[in-house]
PDB file of C-alpha atoms and ligand atoms in Angstrom:
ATOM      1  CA  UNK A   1     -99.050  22.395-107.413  1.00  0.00           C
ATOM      2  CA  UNK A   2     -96.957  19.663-109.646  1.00  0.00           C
ATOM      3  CA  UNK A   3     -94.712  17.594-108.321  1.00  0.00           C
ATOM      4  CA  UNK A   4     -92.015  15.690-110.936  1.00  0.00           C
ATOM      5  CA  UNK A   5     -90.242  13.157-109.725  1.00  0.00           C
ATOM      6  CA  UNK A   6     -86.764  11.817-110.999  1.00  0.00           C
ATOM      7  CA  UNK A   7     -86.162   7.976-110.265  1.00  0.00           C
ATOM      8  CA  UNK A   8     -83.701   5.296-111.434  1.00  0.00           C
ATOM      9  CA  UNK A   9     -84.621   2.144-108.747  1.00  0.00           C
ATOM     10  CA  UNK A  10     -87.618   0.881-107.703  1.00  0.00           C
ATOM     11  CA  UNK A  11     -89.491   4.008-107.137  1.00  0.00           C
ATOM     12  CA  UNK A  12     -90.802   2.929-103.862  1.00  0.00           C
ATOM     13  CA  UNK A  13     -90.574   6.204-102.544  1.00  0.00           C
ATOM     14  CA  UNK A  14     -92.460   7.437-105.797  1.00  0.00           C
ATOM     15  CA  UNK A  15     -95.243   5.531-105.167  1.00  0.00           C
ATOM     16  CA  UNK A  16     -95.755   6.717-101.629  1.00  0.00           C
ATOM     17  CA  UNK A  17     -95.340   9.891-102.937  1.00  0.00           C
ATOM     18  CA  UNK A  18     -98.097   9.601-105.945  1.00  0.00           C
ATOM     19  CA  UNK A  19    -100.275   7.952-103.013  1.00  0.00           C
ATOM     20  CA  UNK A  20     -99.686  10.368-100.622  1.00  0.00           C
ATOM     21  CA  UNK A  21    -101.237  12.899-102.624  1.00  0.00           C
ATOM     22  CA  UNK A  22    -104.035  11.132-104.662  1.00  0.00           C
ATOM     23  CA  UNK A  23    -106.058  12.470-101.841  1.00  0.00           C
ATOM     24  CA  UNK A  24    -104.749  16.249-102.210  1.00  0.00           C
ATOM     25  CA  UNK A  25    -106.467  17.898-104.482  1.00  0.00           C
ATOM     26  CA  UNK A  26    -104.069  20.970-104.261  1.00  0.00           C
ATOM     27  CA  UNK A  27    -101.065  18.904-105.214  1.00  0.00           C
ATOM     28  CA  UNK A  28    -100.174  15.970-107.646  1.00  0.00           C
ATOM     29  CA  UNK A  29     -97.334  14.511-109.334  1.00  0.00           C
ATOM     30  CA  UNK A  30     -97.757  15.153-112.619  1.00  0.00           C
ATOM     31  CA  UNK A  31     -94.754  12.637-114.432  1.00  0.00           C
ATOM     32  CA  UNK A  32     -92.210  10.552-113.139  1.00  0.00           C
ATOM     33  CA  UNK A  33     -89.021  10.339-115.157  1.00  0.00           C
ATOM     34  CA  UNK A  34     -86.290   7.591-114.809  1.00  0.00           C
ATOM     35  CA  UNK A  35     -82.418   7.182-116.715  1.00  0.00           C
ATOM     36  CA  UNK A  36     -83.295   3.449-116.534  1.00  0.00           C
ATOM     37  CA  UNK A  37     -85.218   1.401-118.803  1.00  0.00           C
ATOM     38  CA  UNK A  38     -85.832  -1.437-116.370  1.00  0.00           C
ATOM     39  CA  UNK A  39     -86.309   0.534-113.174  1.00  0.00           C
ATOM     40  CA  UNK A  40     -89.561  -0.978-111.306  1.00  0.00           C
ATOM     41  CA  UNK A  41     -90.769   2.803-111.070  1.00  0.00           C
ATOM     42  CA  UNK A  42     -92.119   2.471-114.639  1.00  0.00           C
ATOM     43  CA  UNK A  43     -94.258  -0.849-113.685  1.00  0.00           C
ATOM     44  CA  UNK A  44     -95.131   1.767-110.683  1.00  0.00           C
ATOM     45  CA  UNK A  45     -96.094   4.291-112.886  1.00  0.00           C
ATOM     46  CA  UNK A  46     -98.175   1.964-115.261  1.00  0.00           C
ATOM     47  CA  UNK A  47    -100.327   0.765-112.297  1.00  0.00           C
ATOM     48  CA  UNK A  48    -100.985   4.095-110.652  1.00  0.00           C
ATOM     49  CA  UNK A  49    -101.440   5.976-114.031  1.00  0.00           C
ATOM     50  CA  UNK A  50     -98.879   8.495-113.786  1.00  0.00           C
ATOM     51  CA  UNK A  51     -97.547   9.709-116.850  1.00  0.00           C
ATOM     52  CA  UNK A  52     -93.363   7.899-117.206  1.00  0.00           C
ATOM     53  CA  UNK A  53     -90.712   8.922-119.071  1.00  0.00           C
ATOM     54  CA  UNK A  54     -87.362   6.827-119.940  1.00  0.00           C
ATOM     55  CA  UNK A  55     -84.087   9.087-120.888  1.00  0.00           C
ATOM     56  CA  UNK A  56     -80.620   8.678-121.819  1.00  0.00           C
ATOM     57  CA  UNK A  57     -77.454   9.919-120.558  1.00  0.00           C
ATOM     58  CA  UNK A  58     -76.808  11.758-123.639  1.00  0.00           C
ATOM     59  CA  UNK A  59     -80.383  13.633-123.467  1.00  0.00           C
ATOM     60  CA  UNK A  60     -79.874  14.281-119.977  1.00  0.00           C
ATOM     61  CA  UNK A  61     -76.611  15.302-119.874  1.00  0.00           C
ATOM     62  CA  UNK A  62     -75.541  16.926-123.219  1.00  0.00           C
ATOM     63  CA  UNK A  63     -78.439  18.754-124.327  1.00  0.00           C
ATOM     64  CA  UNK A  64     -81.409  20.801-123.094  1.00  0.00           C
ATOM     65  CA  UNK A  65     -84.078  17.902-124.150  1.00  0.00           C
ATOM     66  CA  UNK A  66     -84.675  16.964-120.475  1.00  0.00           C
ATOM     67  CA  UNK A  67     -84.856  20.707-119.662  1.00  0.00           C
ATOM     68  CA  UNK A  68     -87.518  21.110-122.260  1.00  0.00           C
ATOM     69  CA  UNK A  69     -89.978  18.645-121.085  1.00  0.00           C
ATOM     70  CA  UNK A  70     -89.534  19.608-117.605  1.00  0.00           C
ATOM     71  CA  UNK A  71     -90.072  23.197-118.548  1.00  0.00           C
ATOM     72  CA  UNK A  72     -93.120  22.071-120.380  1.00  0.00           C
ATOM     73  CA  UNK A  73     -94.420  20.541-117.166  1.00  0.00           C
ATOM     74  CA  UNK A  74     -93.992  23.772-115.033  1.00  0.00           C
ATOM     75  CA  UNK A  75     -92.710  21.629-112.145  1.00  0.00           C
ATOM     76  CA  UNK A  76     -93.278  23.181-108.820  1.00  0.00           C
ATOM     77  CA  UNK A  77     -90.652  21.181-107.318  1.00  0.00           C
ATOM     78  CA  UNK A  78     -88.423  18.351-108.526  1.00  0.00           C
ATOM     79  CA  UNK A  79     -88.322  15.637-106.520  1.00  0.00           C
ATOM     80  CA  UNK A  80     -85.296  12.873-106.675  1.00  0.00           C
ATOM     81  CA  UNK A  81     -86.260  10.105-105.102  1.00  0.00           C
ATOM     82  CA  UNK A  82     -83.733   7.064-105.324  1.00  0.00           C
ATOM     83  CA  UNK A  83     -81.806   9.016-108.645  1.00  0.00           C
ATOM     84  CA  UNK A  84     -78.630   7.891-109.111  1.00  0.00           C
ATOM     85  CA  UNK A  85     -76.955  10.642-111.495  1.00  0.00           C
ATOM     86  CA  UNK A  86     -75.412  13.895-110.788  1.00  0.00           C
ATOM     87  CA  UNK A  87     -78.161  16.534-111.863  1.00  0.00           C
ATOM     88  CA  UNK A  88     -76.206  18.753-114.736  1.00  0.00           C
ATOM     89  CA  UNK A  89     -75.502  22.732-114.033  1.00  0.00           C
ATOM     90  CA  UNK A  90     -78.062  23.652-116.997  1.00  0.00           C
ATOM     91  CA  UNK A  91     -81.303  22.066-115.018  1.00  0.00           C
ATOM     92  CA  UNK A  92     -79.756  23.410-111.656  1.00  0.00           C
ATOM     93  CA  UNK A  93     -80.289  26.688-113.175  1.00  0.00           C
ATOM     94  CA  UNK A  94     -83.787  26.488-115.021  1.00  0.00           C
ATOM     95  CA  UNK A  95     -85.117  25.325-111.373  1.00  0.00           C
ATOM     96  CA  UNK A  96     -83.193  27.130-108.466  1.00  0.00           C
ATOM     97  CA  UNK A  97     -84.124  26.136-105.593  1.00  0.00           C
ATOM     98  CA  UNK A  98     -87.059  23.998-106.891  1.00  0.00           C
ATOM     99  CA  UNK A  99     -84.506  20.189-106.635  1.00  0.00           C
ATOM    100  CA  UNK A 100     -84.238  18.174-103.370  1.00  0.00           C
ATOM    101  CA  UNK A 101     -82.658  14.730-102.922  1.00  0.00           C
ATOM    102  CA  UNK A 102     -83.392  12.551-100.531  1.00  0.00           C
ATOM    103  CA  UNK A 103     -79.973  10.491 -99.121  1.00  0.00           C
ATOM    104  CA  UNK A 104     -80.605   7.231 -96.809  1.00  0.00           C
ATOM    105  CA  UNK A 105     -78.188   8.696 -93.977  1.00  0.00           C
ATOM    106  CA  UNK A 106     -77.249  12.034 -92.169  1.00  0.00           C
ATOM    107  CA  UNK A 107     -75.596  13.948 -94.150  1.00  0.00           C
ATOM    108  CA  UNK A 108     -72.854  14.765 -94.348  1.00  0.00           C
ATOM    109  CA  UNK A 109     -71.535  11.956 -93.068  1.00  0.00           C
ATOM    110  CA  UNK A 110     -72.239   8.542 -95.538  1.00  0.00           C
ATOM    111  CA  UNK A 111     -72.556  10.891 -98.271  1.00  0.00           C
ATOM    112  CA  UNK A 112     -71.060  11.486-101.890  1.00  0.00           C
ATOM    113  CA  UNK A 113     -70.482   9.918-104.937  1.00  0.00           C
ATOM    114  CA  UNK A 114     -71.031   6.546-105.503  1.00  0.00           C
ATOM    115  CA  UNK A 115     -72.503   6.177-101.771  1.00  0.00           C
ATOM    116  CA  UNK A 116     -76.227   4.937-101.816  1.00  0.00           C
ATOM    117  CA  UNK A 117     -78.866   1.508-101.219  1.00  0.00           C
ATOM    118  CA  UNK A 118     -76.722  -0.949 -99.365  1.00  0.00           C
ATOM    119  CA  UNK A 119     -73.342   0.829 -99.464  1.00  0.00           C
ATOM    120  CA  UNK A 120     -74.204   3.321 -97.164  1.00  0.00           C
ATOM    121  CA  UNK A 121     -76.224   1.040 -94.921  1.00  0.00           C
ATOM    122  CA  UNK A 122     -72.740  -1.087 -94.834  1.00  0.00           C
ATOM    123  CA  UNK A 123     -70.830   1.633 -93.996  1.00  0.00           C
ATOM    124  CA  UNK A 124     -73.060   2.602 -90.980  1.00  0.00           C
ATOM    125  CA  UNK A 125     -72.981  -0.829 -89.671  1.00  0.00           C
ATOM    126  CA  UNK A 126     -69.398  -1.046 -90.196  1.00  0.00           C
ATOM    127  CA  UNK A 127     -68.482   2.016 -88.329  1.00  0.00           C
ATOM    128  CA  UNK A 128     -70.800   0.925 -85.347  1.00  0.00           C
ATOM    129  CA  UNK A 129     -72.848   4.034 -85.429  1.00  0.00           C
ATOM    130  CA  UNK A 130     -75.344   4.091 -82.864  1.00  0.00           C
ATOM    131  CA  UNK A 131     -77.524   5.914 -85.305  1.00  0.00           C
ATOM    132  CA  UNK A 132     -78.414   6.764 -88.930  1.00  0.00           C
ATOM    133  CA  UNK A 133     -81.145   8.146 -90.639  1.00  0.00           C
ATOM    134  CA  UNK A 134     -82.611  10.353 -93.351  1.00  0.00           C
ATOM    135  CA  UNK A 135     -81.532  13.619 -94.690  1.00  0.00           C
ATOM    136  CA  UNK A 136     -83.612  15.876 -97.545  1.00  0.00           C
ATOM    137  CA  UNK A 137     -82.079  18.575 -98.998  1.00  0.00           C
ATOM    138  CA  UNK A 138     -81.800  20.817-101.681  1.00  0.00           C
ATOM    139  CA  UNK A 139     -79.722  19.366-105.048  1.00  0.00           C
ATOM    140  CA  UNK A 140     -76.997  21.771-105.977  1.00  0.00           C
ATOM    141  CA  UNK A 141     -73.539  21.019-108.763  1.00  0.00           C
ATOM    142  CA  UNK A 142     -72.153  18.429-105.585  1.00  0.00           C
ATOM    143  CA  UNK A 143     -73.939  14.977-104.940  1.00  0.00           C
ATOM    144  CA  UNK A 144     -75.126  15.564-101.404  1.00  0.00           C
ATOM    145  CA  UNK A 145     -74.058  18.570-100.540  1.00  0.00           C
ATOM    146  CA  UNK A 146     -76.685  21.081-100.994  1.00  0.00           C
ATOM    147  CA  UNK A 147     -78.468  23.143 -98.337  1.00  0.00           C
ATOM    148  CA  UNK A 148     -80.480  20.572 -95.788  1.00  0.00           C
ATOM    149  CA  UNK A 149     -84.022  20.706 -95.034  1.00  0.00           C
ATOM    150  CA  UNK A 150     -84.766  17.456 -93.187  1.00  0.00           C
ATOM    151  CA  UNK A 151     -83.301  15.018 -91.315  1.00  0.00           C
ATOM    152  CA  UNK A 152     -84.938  11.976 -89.303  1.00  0.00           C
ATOM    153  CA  UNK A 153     -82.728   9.744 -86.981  1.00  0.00           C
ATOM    154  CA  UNK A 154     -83.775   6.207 -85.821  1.00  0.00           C
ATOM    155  CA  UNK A 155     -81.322   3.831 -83.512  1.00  0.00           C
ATOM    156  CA  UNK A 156     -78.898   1.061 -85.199  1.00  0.00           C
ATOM    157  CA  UNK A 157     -78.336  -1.638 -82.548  1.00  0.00           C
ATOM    158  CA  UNK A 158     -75.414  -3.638 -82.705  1.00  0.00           C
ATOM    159  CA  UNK A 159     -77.335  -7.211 -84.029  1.00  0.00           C
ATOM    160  CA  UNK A 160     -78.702  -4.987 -87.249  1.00  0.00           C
ATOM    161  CA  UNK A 161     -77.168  -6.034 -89.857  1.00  0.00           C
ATOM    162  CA  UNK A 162     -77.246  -3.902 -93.317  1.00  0.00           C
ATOM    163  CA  UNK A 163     -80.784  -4.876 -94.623  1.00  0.00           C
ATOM    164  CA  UNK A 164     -82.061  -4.242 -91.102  1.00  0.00           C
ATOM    165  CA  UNK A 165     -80.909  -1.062 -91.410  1.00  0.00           C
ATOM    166  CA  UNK A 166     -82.242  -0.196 -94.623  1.00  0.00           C
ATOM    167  CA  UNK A 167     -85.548  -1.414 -93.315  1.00  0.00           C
ATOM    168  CA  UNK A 168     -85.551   0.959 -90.723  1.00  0.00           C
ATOM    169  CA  UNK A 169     -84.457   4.193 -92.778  1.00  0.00           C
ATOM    170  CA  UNK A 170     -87.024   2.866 -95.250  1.00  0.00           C
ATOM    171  CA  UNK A 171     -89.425   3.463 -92.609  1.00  0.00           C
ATOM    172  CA  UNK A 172     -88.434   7.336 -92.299  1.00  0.00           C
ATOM    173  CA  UNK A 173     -88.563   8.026 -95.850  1.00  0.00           C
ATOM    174  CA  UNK A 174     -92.103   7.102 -96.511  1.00  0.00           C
ATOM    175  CA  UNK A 175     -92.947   8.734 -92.457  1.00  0.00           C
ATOM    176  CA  UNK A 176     -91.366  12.240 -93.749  1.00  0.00           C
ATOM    177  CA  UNK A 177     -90.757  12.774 -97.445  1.00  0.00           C
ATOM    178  CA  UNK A 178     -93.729  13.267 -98.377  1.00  0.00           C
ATOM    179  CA  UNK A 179     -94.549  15.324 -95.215  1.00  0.00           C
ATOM    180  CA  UNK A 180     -91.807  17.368 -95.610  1.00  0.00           C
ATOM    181  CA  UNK A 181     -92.623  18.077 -99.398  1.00  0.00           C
ATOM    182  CA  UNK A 182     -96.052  19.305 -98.527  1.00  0.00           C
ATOM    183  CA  UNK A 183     -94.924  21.584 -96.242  1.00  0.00           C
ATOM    184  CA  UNK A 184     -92.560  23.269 -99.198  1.00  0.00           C
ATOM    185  CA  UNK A 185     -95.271  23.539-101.574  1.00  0.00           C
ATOM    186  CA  UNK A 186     -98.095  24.733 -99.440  1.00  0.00           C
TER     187      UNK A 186
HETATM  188  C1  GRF B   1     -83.923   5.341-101.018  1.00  0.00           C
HETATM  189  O1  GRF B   1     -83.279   4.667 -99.959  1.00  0.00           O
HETATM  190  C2  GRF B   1     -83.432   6.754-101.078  1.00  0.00           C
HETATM  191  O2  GRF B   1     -83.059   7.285 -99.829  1.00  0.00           O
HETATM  192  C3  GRF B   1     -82.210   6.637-101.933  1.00  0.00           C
HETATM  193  O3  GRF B   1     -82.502   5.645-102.898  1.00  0.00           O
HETATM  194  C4  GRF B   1     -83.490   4.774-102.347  1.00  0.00           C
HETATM  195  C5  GRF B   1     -84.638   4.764-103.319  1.00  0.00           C
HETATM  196  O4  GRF B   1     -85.469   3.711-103.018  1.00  0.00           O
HETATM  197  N1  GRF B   1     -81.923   7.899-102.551  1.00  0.00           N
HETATM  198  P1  GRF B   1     -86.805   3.561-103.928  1.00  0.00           P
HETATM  199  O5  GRF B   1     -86.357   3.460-105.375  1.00  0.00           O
HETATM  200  O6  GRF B   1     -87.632   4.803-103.684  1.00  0.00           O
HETATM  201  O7  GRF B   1     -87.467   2.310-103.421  1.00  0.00           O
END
């Protein structure tokens, strides 16, 4: 099974991913794509020898280059791991049901454009939830909004402040994402 992952941060997430499954011969991540030149997940990449890719927003969004390549690769799932753009109708429909997202909260609360990293975690703390979490779901036309598959929920105590937070959901991303993606592929 092939795994591509989409990433535009520092590709933590990507690396426990790639990691995850270096011992599963079944499974393997076959390229890891990124709409930023700079993103850490390339110096990622580099180390663990997984085949990177850098694109534009006009390749990605105006045309059917990105499609192409991922066609090419025969992804059995798309994974977006930390991928900050809105994924455009034409990929949606060369891979139904074959996109998830992961969001750093429980969706659908803390979710939506232009809410991710710190903002969310800011938002949690600022509303005094009691908790927060992880949620994994399937990437439709709607940032966050497409069917869930996952969620995870850990405590936020009153002293955490954002990063504290983030720490903890952290935690539950590399626990369950790639847990949760083996389970969809095999
Ligand atoms: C993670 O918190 C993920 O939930 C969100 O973006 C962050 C990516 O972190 N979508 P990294 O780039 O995998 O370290």
């Amino acid at each position: 099974k092939q795994i591509v992952i989409l990433a535009s941060g520092s590709g933590s997430n990507a690396e426990n991913i790639i990691t995850y499954f270096r011992q599963n011969p079944l499974v393997k991540v076959s390229a890891v794509f990124t709409n930023k030149i700079s993103a850490k997940v390339l110096e990622r990449c580099d180390r663990l020898e997984v085949p990177s890719f850098y694109f534009n927003k006009v390749s990605f969004t105006n045309s059917d280059a990105v499609v192409d390549v991922l066609k090419g690769l025969q992804p059995d799932l798309i994974v977006l791991a930390g991928f900050l753009w809105k994924i455009p109708s034409n990929i949606i429909e060369a891979f139904p049901n074959k996109i998830i997202n992961i969001h750093p909260a429980l969706l659908p609360k803390y979710g939506g454009k232009g809410m991710y990293g710190a903002k969310v975690h800011q938002a949690v703390k600022e509303n005094e939830e009691t908790e927060t979490g992880i949620t994994i779901h399937y990437v439709n036309e709607h940032y966050d909004e497409g069917a869930i598959i996952f969620q995870a929920k850990t405590p936020v105590e009153p002293s955490d402040d954002a990063d504290a937070i983030a720490e903890k959901v952290h935690q539950l991303e590399y626990e369950h994402f790639p847990k949760v993606i083996e389970k969809l592929l095999l």
